[in-house]
PDB file of C-alpha atoms in Angstrom:
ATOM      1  CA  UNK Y   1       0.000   0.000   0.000  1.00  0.00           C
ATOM      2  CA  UNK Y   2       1.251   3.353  -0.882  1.00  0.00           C
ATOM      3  CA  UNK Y   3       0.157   6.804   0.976  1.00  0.00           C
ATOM      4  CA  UNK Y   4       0.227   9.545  -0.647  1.00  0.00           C
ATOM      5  CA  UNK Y   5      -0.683  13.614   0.379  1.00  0.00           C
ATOM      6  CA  UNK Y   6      -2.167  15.600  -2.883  1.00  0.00           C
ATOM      7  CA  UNK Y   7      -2.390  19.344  -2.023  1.00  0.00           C
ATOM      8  CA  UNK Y   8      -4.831  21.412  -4.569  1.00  0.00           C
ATOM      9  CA  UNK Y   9      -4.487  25.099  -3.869  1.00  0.00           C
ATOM     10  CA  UNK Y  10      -5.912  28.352  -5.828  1.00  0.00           C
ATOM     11  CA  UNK Y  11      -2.909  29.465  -9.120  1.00  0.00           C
ATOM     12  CA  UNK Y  12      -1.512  32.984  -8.095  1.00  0.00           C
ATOM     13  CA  UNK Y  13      -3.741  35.251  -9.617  1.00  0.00           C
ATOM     14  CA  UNK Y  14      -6.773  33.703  -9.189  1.00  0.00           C
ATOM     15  CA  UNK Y  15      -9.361  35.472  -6.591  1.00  0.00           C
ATOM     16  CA  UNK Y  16      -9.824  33.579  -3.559  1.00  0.00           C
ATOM     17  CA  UNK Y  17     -13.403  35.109  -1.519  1.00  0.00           C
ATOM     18  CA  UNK Y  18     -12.794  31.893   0.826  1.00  0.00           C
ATOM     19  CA  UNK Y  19      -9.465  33.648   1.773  1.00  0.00           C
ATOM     20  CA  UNK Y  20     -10.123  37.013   2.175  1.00  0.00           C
ATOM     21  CA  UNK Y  21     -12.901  35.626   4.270  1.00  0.00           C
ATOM     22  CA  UNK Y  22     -10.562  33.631   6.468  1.00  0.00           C
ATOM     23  CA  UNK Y  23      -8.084  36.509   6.473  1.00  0.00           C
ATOM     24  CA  UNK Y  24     -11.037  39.166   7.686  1.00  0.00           C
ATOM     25  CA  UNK Y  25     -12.167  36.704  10.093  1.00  0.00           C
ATOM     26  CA  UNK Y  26      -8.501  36.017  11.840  1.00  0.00           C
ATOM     27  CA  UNK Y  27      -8.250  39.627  12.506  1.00  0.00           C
ATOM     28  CA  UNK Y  28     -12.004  40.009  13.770  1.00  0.00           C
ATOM     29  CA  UNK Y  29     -10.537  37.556  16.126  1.00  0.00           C
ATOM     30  CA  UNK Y  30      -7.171  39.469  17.256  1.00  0.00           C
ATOM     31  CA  UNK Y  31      -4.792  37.779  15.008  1.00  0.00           C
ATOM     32  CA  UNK Y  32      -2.852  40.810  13.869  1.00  0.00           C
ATOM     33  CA  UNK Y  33      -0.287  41.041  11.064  1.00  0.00           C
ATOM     34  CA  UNK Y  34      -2.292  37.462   9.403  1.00  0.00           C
ATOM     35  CA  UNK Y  35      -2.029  38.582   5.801  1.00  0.00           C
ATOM     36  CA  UNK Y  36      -2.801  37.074   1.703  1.00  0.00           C
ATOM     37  CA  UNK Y  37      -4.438  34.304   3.297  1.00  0.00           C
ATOM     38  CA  UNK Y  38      -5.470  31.198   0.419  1.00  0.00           C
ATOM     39  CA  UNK Y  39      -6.954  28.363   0.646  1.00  0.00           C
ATOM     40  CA  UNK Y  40      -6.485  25.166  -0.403  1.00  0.00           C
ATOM     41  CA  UNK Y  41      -7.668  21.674  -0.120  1.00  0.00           C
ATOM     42  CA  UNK Y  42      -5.768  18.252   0.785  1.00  0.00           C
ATOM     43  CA  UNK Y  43      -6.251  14.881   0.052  1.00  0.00           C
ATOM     44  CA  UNK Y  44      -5.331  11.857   1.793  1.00  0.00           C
ATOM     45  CA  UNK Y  45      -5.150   8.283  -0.232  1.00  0.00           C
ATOM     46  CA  UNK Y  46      -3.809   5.133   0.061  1.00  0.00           C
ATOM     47  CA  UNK Y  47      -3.072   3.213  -3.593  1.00  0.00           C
ATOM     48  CA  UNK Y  48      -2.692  -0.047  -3.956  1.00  0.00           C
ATOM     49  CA  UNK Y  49       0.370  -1.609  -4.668  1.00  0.00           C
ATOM     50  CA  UNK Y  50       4.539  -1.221  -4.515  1.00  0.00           C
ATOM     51  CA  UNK Y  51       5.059   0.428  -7.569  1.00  0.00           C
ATOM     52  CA  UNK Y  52       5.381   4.214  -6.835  1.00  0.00           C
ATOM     53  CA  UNK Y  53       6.285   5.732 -10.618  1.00  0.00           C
ATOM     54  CA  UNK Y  54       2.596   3.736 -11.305  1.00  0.00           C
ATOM     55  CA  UNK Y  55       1.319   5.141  -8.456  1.00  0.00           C
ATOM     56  CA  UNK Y  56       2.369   8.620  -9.207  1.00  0.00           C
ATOM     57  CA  UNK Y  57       1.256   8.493 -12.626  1.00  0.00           C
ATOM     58  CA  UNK Y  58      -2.276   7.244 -11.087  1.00  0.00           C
ATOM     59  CA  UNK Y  59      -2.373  10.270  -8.712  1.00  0.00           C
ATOM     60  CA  UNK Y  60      -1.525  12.434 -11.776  1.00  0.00           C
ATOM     61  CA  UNK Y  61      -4.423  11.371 -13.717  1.00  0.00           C
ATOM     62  CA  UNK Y  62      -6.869  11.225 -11.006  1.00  0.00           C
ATOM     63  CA  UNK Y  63      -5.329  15.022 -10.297  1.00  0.00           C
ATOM     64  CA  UNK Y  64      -6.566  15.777 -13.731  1.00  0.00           C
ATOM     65  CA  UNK Y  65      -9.577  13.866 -14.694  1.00  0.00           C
ATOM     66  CA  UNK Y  66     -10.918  15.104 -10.823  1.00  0.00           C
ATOM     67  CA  UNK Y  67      -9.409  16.518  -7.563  1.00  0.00           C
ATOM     68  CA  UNK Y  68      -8.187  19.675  -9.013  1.00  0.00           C
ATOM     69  CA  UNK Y  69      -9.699  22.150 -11.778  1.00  0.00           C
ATOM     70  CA  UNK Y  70      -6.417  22.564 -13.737  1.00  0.00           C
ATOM     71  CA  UNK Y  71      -7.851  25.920 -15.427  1.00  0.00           C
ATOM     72  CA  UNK Y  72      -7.736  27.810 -11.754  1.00  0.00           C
ATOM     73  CA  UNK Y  73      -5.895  25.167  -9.561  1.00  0.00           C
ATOM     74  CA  UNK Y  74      -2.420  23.620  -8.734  1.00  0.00           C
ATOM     75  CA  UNK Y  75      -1.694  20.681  -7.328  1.00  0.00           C
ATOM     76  CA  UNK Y  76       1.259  18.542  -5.943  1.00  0.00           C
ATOM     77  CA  UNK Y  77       1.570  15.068  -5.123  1.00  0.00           C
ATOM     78  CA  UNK Y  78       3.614  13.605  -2.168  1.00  0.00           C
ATOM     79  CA  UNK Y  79       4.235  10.057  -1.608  1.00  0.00           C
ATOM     80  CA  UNK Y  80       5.165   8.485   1.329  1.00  0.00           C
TER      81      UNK Y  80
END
């Protein structure tokens, strides 16, 4: 079994509301000097198997064909 981390997160550039929010919402709070706040998403998975160039190049695809919009989103994959 392989475990791997995929982390999607906003391309620079893009307009992230769910940031601002969070970065508004830190100060309303008393976290001073919090500042260009994004958000992102992670995803955990476990992939069956040994082979980790396979698995990578399944992560890859699923990147692609699912967990990240590739128009407005980055992502990177780290396996463990």
């Amino acid at each position: 079994m392989i475990k791997a981390r995929v982390t999607v997160t906003l391309k620079n550039g893009v307009l992230d509301p769910q940031g601002k929010a969070i970065e508004g919402a830190l100060g309303a709070l008393g976290f001073e000097g919090v500042g260009q706040v994004r958000q992102g998403k992670v995803f955990d998975l476990e992939v069956e198997g040994s082979d980790k160039a396979k698995a990578e190049s399944d992560l890859k695809a699923m990147c692609e064909k699912l967990l990240a919009n590739t128009v407005i989103e980055n992502y990177t994959i780290s396996i463990a």
